[in-house]
XYZ file of C-alpha atoms in Angstrom:
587
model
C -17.194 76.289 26.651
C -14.409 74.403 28.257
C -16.141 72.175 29.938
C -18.371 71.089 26.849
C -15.496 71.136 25.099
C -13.784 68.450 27.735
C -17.068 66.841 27.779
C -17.118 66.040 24.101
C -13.408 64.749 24.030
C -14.362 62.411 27.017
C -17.382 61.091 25.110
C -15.235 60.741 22.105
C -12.758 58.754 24.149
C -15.299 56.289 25.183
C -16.300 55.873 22.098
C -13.001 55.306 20.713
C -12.082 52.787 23.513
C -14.969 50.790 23.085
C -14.122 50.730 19.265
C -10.745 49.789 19.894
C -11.333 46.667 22.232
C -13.788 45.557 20.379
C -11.505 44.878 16.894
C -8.039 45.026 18.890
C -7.601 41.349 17.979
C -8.408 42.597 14.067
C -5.596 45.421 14.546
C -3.476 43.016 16.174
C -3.300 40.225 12.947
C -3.022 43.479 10.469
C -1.370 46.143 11.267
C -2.532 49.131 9.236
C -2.575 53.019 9.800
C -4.640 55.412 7.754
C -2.951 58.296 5.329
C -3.956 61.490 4.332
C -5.741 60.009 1.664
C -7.442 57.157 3.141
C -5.677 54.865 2.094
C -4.182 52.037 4.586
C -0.641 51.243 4.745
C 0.679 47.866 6.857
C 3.844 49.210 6.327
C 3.405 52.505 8.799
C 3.492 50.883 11.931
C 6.937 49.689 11.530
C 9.692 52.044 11.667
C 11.247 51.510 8.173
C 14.498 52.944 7.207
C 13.873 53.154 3.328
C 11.260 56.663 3.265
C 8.026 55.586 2.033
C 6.409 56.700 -1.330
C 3.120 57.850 -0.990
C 0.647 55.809 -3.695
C -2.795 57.627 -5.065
C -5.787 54.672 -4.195
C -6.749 54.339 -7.623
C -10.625 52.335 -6.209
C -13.465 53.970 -7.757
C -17.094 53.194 -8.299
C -19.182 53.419 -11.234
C -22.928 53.563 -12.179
C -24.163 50.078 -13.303
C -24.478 51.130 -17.286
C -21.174 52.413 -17.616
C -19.580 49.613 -15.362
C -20.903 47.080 -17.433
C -19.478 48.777 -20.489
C -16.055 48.852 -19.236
C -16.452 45.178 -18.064
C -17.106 44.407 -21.510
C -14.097 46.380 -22.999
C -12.315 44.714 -20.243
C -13.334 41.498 -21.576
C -12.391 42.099 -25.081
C -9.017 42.669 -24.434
C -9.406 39.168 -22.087
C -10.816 37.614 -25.297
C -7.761 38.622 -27.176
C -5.389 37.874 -25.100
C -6.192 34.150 -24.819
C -7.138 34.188 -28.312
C -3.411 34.770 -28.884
C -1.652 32.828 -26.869
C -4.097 29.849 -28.069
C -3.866 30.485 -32.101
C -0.640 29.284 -32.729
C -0.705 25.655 -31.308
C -2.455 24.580 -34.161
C -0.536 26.056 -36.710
C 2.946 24.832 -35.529
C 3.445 22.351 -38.124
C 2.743 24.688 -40.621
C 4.800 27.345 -39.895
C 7.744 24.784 -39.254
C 7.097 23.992 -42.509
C 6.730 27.378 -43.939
C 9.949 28.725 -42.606
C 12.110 25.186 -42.831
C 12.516 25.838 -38.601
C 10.948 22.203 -37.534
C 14.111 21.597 -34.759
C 13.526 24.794 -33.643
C 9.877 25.440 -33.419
C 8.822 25.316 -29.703
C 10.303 28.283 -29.265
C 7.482 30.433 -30.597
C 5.737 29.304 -26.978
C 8.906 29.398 -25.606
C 9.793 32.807 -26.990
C 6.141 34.193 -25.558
C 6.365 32.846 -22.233
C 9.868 33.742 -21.784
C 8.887 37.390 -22.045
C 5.583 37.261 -20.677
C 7.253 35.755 -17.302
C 10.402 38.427 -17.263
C 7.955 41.402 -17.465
C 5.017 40.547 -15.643
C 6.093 41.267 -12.449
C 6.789 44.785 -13.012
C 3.305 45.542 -14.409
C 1.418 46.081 -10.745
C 4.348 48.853 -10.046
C 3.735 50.391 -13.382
C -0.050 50.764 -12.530
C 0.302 52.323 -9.157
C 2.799 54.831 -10.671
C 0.889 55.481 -14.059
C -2.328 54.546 -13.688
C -4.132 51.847 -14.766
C -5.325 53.303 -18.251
C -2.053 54.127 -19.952
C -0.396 50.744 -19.074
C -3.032 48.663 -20.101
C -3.725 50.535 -23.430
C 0.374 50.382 -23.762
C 0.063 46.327 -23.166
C -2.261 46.266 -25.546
C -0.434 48.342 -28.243
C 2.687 45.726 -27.175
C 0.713 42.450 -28.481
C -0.151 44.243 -32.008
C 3.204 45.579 -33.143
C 4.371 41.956 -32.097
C 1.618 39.792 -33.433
C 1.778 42.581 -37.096
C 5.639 41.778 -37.193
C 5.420 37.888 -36.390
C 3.525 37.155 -39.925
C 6.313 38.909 -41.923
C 8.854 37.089 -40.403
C 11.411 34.982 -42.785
C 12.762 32.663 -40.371
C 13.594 31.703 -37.074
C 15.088 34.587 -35.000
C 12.779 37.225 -36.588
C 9.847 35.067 -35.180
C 10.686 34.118 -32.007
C 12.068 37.580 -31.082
C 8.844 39.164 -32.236
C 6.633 37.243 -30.674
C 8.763 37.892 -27.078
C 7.240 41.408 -28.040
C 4.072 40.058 -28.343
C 4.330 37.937 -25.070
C 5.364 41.651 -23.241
C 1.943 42.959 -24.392
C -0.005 39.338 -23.874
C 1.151 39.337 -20.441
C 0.295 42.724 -19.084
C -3.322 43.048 -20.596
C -3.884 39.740 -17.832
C -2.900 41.761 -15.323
C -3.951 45.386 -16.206
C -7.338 43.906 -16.647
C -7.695 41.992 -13.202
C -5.863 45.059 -11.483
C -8.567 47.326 -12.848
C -11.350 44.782 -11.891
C -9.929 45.058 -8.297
C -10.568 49.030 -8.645
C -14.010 48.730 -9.860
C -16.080 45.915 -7.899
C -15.522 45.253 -4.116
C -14.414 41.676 -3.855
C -17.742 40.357 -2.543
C -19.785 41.702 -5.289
C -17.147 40.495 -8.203
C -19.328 37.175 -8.615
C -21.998 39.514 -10.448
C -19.998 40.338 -13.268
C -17.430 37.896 -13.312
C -19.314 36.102 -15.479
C -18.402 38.081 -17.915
C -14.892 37.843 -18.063
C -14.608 34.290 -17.373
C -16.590 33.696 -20.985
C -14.163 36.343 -22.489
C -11.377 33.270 -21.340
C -13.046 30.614 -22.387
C -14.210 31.840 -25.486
C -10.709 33.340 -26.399
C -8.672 29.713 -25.542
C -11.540 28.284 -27.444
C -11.810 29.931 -31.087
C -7.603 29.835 -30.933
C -7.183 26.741 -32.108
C -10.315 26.657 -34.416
C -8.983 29.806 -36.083
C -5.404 28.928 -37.142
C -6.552 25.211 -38.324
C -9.341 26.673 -39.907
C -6.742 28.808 -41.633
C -3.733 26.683 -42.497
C -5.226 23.570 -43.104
C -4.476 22.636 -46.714
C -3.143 26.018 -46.923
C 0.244 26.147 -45.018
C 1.460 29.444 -46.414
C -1.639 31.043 -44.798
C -0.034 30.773 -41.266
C 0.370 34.638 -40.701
C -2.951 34.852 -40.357
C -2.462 33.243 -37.592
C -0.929 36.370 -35.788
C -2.795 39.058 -37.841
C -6.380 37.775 -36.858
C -5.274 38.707 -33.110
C -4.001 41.964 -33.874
C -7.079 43.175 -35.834
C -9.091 42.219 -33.275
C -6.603 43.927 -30.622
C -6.675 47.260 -32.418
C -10.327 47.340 -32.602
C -9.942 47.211 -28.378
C -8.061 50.345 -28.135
C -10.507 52.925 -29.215
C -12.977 51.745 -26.050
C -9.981 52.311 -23.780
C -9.612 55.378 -24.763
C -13.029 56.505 -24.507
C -14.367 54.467 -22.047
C -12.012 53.468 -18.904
C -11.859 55.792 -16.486
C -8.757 57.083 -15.434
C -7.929 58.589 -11.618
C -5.755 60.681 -11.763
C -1.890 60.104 -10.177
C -0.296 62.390 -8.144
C 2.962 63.213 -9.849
C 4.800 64.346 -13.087
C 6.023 62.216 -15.544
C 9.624 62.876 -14.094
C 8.903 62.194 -10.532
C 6.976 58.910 -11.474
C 10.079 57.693 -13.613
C 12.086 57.970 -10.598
C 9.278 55.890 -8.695
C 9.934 53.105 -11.043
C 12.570 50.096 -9.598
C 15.181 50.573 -12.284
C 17.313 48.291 -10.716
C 14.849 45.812 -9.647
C 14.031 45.625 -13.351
C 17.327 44.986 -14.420
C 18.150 42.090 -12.493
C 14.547 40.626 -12.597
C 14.755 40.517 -16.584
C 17.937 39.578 -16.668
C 18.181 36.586 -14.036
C 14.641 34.878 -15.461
C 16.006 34.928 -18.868
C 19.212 33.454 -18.072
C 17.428 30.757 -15.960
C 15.004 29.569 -18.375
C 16.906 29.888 -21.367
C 19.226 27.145 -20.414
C 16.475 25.549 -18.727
C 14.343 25.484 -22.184
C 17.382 24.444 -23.999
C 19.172 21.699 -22.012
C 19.057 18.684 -23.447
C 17.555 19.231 -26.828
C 19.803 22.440 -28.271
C 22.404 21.799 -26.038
C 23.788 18.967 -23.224
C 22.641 20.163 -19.823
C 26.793 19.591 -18.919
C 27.857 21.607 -21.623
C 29.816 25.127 -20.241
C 27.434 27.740 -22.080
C 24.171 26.100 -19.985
C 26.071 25.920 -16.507
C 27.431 29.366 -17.159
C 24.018 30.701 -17.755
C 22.565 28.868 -15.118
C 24.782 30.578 -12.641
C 24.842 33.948 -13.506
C 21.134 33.581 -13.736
C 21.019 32.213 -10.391
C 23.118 34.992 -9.245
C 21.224 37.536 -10.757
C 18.085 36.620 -9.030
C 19.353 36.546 -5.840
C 20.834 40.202 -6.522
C 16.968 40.598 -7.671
C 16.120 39.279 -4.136
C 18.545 41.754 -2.245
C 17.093 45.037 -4.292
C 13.846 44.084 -3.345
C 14.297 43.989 0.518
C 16.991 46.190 1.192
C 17.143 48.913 -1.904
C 14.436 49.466 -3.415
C 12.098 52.691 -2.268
C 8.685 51.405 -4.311
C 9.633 47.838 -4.823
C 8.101 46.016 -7.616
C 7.575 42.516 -5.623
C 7.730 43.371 -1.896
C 9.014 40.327 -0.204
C 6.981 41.171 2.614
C 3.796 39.167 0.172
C 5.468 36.064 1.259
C 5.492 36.683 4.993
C 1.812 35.046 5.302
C 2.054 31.454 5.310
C -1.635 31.379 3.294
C 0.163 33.612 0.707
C 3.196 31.518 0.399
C 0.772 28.316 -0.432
C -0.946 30.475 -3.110
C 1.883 31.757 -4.941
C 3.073 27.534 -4.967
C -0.093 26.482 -5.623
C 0.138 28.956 -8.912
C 3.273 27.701 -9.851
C 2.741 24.103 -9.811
C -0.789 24.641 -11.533
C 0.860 27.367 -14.001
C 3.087 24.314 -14.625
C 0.617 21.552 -15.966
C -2.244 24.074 -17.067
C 0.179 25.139 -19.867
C 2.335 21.826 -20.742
C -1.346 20.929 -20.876
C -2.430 22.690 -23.282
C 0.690 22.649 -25.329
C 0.887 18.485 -25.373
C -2.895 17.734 -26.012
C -2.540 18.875 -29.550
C 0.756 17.075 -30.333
C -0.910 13.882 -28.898
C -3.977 14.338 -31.100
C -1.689 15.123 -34.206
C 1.469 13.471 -33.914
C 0.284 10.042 -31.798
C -3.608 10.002 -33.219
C -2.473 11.512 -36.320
C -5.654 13.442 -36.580
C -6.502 16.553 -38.282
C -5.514 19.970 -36.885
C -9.350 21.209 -37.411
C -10.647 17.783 -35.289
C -7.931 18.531 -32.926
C -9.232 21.639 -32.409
C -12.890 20.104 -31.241
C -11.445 17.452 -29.181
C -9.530 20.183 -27.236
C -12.799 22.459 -26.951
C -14.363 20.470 -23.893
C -11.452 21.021 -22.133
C -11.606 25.191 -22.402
C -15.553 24.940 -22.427
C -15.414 23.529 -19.284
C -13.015 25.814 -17.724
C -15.115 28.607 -18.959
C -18.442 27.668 -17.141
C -16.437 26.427 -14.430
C -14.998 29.660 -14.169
C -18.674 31.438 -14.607
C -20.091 29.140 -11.929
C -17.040 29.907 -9.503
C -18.028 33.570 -9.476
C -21.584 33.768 -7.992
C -20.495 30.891 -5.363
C -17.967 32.707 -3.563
C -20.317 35.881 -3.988
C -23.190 33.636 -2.395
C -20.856 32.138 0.344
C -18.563 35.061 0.898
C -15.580 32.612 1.089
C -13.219 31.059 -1.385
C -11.869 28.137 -0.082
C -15.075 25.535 -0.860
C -14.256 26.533 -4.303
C -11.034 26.172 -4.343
C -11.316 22.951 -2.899
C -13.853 21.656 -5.230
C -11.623 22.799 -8.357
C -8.515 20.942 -7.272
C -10.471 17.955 -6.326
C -12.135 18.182 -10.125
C -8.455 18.656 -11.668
C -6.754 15.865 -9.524
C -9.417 13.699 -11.038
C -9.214 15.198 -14.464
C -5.389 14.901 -14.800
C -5.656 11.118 -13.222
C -7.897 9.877 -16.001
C -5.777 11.403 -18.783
C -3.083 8.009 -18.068
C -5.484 6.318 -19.923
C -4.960 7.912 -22.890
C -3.204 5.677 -25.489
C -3.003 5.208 -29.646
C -6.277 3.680 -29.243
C -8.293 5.855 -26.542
C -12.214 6.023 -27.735
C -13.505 9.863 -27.918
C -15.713 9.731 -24.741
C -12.683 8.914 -22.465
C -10.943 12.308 -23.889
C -14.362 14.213 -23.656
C -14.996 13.188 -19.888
C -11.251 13.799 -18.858
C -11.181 17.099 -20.545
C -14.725 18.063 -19.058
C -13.401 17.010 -15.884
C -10.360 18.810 -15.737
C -11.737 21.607 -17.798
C -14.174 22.334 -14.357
C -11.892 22.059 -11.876
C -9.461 24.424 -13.854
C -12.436 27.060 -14.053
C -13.076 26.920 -10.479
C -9.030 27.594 -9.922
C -8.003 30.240 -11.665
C -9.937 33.147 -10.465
C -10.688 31.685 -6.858
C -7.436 31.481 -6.344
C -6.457 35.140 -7.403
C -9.528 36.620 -5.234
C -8.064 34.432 -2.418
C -4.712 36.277 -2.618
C -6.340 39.627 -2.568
C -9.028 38.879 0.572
C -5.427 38.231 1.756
C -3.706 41.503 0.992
C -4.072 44.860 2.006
C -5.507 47.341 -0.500
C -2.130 49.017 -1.602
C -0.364 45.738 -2.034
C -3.501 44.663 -4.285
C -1.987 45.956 -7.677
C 1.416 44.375 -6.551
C -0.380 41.270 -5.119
C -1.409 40.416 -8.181
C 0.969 41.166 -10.668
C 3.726 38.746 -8.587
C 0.463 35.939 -8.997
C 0.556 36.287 -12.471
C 4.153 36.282 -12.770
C 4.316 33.330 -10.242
C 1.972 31.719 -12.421
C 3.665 32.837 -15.746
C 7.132 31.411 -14.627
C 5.494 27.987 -13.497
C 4.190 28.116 -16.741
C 7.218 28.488 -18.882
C 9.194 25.829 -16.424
C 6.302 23.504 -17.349
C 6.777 23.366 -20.799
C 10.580 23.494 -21.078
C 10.467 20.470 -18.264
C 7.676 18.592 -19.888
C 9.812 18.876 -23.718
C 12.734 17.833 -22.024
C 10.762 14.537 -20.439
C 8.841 13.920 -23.345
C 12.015 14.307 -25.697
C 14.365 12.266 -23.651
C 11.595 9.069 -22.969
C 10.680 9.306 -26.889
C 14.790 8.839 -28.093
C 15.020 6.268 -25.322
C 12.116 4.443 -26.241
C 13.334 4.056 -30.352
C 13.884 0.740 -31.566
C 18.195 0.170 -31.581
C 18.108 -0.552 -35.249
C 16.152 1.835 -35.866
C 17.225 3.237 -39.047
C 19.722 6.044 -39.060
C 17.454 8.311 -40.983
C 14.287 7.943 -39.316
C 16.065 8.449 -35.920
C 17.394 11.983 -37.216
C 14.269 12.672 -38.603
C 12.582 11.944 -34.881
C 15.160 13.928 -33.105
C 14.880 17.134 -35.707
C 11.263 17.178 -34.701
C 10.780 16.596 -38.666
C 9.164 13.109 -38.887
C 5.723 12.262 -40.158
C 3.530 9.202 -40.363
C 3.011 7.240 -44.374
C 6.808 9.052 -44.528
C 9.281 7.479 -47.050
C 10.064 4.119 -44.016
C 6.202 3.246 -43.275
C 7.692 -0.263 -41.616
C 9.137 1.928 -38.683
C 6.180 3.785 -38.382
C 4.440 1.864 -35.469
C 8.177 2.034 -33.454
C 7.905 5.409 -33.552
C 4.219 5.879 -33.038
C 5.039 3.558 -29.389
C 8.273 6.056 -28.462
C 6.640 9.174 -29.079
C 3.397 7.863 -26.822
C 5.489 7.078 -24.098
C 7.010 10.092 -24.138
C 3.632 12.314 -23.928
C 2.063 9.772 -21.617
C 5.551 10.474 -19.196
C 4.237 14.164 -19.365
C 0.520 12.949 -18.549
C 1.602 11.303 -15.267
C 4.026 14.120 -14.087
C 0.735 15.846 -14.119
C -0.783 14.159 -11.801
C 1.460 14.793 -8.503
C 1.680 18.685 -9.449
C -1.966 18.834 -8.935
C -1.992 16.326 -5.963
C 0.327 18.815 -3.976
C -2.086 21.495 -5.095
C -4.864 20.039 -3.316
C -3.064 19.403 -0.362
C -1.709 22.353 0.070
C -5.112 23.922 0.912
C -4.840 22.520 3.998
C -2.574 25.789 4.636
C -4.726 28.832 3.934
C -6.611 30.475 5.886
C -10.719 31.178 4.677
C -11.088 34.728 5.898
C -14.820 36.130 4.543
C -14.613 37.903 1.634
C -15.443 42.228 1.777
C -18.171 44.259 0.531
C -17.977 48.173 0.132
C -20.141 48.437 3.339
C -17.460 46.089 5.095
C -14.443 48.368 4.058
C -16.078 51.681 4.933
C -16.894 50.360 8.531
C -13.112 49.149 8.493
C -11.917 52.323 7.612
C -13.659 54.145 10.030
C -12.785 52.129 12.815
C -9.134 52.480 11.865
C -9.984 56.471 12.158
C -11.425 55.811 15.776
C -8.677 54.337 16.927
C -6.206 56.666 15.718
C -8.053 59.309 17.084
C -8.124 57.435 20.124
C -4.687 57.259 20.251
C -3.880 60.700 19.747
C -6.561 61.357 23.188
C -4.872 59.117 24.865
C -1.710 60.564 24.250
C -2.908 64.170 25.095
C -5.157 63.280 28.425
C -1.955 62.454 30.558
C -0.715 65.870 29.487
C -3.825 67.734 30.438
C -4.363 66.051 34.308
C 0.095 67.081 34.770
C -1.540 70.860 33.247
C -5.002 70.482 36.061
C-alpha cells in the first residue's frame, strides 16, 4: 500500500512538472492562484497587507433557447438606453422654448453625463457584491423615475436635476448589461450573438432623434414625450428581468455585503468628478474660468480625486477601481484610447444636429435622417466587428481597421460648410459611422482578453466610466471652443441686440435683424467647424496608440477549463514538492 501509494505521488509529480515547464512562461506574465471556488485571483501571490474579500464567480452557462432570450432582454434594455440618451437632441429647442431656459439648456446633456460619469465606476463593485440581477433591474428602475419626473418639470433646476437621476440609471444598464454578457458567453464565442446587441445600439441612437422631432415638431409643448416614450418602453423591460435573468446566488447577507461596498471610495469619487466638471462645463459661458467660485471648485475637486486615488490603493478592502488595472501598459492605452474617443463620439453627436439646425437651418425631422447614416453605420459596423474577432480569435485587426475608418471619417467632416451637398455628409457619416462600430465593442473585449476573470466586472465598469468622463469633458470642451470662436468671430458693429441674443443661445434665422443674419450664420460655422477639426487629432492619437497593445488570442470555454486545470497541477505540484524534501529527511 505504501509503496503504490509513493508510486502514485511520484507519477503525479511528473506529471505536474511537465505541466509546469511547459506554461511556466504563462504563470510567469500572470500570476494567478486558484480558490476554493475556482476562481483565480492575481492578487494571491503577493503578500498583501489589506485581507482579501472573497468574491462568488458569478460565470454561468445556459442552453441556447434560453440564452438567446436573455440576450434579447439584454438588448432591450440596450435599446432603451441609447434610445434615451439620443431623444432629447432633437427636442432641445423646444424645450428651451417651452420652459424660457435657452442660456441654460445644454445642461440637460450636461446634467446626464455628469451623473452617468460620477456613478459608473461603482457599478462593477455593486455587481460582484449583489449580483448582477438586482443592480441591473435597480439601473433600470433609476432611468424611469428620472425620465417620468423630467416631463413634469417647470423649469430649469427641476430638469436638469432629474435627468442626473436618469443619467444614474442610463449609465449602469451599459454596464450591467456588458458585465452580464461577460458571465454568459466565453469571449471567443461572443461574435455569435453579438449581433444582437450591437442592432439593439444602433437601432436605439437611431429612432432617438426620429422620435422627439417626430413629436415636437410644430408641436413644442409636446416635448415630455420626449422622456415618457423612454420610460414606457423601460418599464415594459423589467418584467423579463425578473422572470428571465438568471441570478447566482452571492455568498453573504445583506449586512455583510453593505460593509463590502467602498463607502469611502464612493464619497470622494462622486464628489471630486462633480466638482471637476462642473466648473469645467461652466467656465467661460456661466462663469469666467478666473472667477474664485470655478478655481475654488477646481481645487477641491482636484483634491478630492487624489484622496479618491489614495482610498483606492491604500484603504480600501474591495476597491471599486483597483489601480492595479493600470499596471499593464496595453490597459493604460485602452482606458486613453476610451477617453479620447468618449470625447469626440459624444461632442459628435451633440454638434451634428446644431450644425444641421442652427448653420443649415434645416428641419429637426430632416436632421434626424441626415444623422441616421452615421448610427446605421456604427450599428453594422458594430454587427460585422463581432463574428471577425470570433473568426480570427484576435481583436486588434479590428481595432485597427475602426480607427483607420474614423480617422478618415472625422477628416472629411472639415469640409462641411453652409453650403456642403448631402452626399459629402452621407459618405463622412457612413465612414465614420463604420469605424465607430468596429471600436466600441472591440475595444471593451480587448480590455477583458486583458484582465483576469475577477477583475472582469471591475474591468469594465472603470471602461465605461473612462469612457463616460471623456465623454462629458468632450462636450463641455467642445461648447466652450465652439462658444468662444462664434463671439470672436461676430461682426464689431454688430448690433447690441443680436449679439445678446447670440450669446443667450436665443437667436434664430428670418429673426426681427435679417441684414445680420449671414454675420452670424459665418460666426456660428466657424465655431462648429473649430469643434470638427479638434476631432480630428483625438482620433489620430487613437490610432496610434495601437501601436501599444498587445494582441493576445482571444478564450473559448475549452481554453479556460484547460487553464484552470493546469493552474490546479501546478499547485498541486507545489504542495509535492514542498512535502518530498520532508519525506527523504523522514527515509
Amino acid at each position: 500500500m505504501t509503496e503504490s501509494a509513493s508510486g502514485n505521488d511520484c507519477n503525479e509529480h511528473h506529471e505536474a512538472q511537465t505541466v509546469a515547464q511547459g506554461i511556466n512562461h504563462e504563470i510567469k506574465s500572470v500570476p494567478v492562484t486558484v480558490t476554493k471556488d475556482g476562481t483565480s485571483d492575481s492578487s494571491a501571490t503577493k503578500p498583501e497587507a489589506k485581507p482579501q474579500i472573497e468574491l462568488t464567480d458569478q460565470t454561468q452557462r445556459l442552453p441556447f433557447a434560453r440564452l438567446i432570450i436573455v440576450y434579447l432582454c439584454l438588448a432591450m434594455c440596450f435599446f432603451v438606453s441609447f434610445l434615451d440618451v439620443n431623444s432629447t437632441t432633437t427636442a432641445l429647442p423646444a424645450i428651451a422654448r417651452s420652459l424660457g431656459i435657452s442660456s441654460t439648456i445644454t445642461w440637460v446633456g450636461t446634467s446626464y453625463l455628469l451623473a452617468q460619469c460620477a456613478f459608473q465606476v461603482l457599478y462593477g463593485r455593486l455587481a460582484d457584491i449583489f449580483g448582477r440581477k438586482p443592480v441591473l433591474i435597480g439601473c433600470v428602475l433609476s432611468l424611469i423615475i428620472g425620465d417620468i419626473l423630467c416631463g413634469f418639470a417647470k423649469n430649469g433646476p427641476w430638469l436638469y436635476t432629474c435627468r442626473a437621476i436618469g443619467g444614474i440609471g442610463g449609465g449602469g444598464i451599459s454596464s450591467l448589461v456588458q458585465i452580464t454578457v461577460s458571465d454568459l458567453v466565453s469571449l471567443k464565442e461572443r461574435g455569435k450573438y453579438q449581433g444582437l446587441l450591437s442592432g439593439a445600439i444602433g437601432l436605439g441612437a437611431g429612432a432617438g432623434p426620429f422620435t422627439s422631432a417626430a413629436l415636437v415638431q410644430g408641436h413644442d409643448g409636446r416635448w415630455p414625450w420626449a422622456f415618457w416614450v423612454p420610460a414606457i418602453l423601460a418599464s415594459l423591460c423589467i418584467p423579463p428581468l425578473v422572470i428571465l435573468l438568471p441570478q447566482k446566488p452571492v455568498v453573504g447577507n445583506w449586512k455583510d455585503k453593505v460593509r463590502k461596498v467602498d463607502w469611502m471610495g464612493l464619497l470622494t469619487a462622486v464628489t471630486g468628478i462633480l466638482f471637476v466638471l462642473i466648473p469645467v462645463n461652466s467656465g467661460g459661458s456661466v462663469f469666467p474660468w478666473h472667477s474664485s467660485l470655478v478655481i475654488a471648485l477646481l481645487t477641491v475637486g482636484s483634491v478630492l480625486t487624489v484622496s479618491f486615488c489614495l482610498v483606492e490603493w491604500k484603504l480600501a478592502r474591495l476597491p471599486m477601481m483597483p489601480l492595479r488595472l493600470y499596471s499593464s501598459l496595453s490597459r493604460s492605452t485602452l482606458f486613453a484610447q476610451n477617453f479620447l474617443f468618449g470625447f469626440v463620439w459624444q461632442a459628435d453627436l451633440y454638434f451634428l444636429p446644431i450644425y444641421y439646425q442652427d448653420v443649415r437651418g434645416f428641419a429637426p425631422l430632416k436632421s434626424a435622417y441626415l444623422t441616421l447614416p452615421l448610427l446605421l453605420a456604427q450599428s453594422l459596423g458594430g454587427v460585422l466587428s463581432a463574428p471577425a474577432m470570433t473568426f480570427t480569435a484576435r481583436y486588434m485587426p479590428v481595432l485597427w481597421l475602426g480607427f483607420v475608418l474614423w480617422t478618415i471619417g472625422a477628416g472629411l467632416k472639415l469640409l462641411f460648410s453652409r453650403t456642403t451637398g448631402i452626399g459629402v455628409y452621407v459618405v463622412a457619416a457612413l465612414v465614420e459611422g463604420a469605424g465607430v462600430g468596429f471600436v466600441f465593442q472591440p475595444s471593451l473585449v480587448a480590455l477583458q482578453a486583458l484582465s483576469t476573470r475577477p477583475d472582469v466586472a471591475v474591468t469594465t465598469s472603470t471602461r465605461n466610466w473612462v469612457r463616460a468622463l471623456g465623454s462629458a469633458v468632450g462636450v463641455a470642451v467642445s461648447t466652450a471652443i465652439q462658444y468662444s470662436v462664434t463671439i470672436s468671430s461676430l461682426p464689431a458693429d454688430l448690433p447690441t441686440d443680436v449679439s445678446s441674443a447670440v450669446k443667450a443661445g436665443t437667436w434664430m434665422v428670418d429673426g426681427p435683424t435679417p441684414a445680420w443674419d449671414n454675420a452670424v450664420l459665418v460666426a456660428k460655422m466657424r465655431g462648429i467647424n473649430r469643434v470638427f477639426i479638434t476631432f480630428l487629432p483625438l482620433i489620430g492619437l487613437c490610432l496610434l496608440g495601437c501601436l501599444w497593445i498587445r494582441d493576445i488570442p482571444l478564450r473559448g470555454d475549452d481554453d479556460e477549463d484547460k487553464q484552470t486545470n493546469q493552474k490546479r497541477l501546478i499547485s498541486r505540484y507545489s504542495k509535492l514538492t514542498e512535502m518530498m524534501p520532508r519525506k527523504a529527511g523522514a527515509g
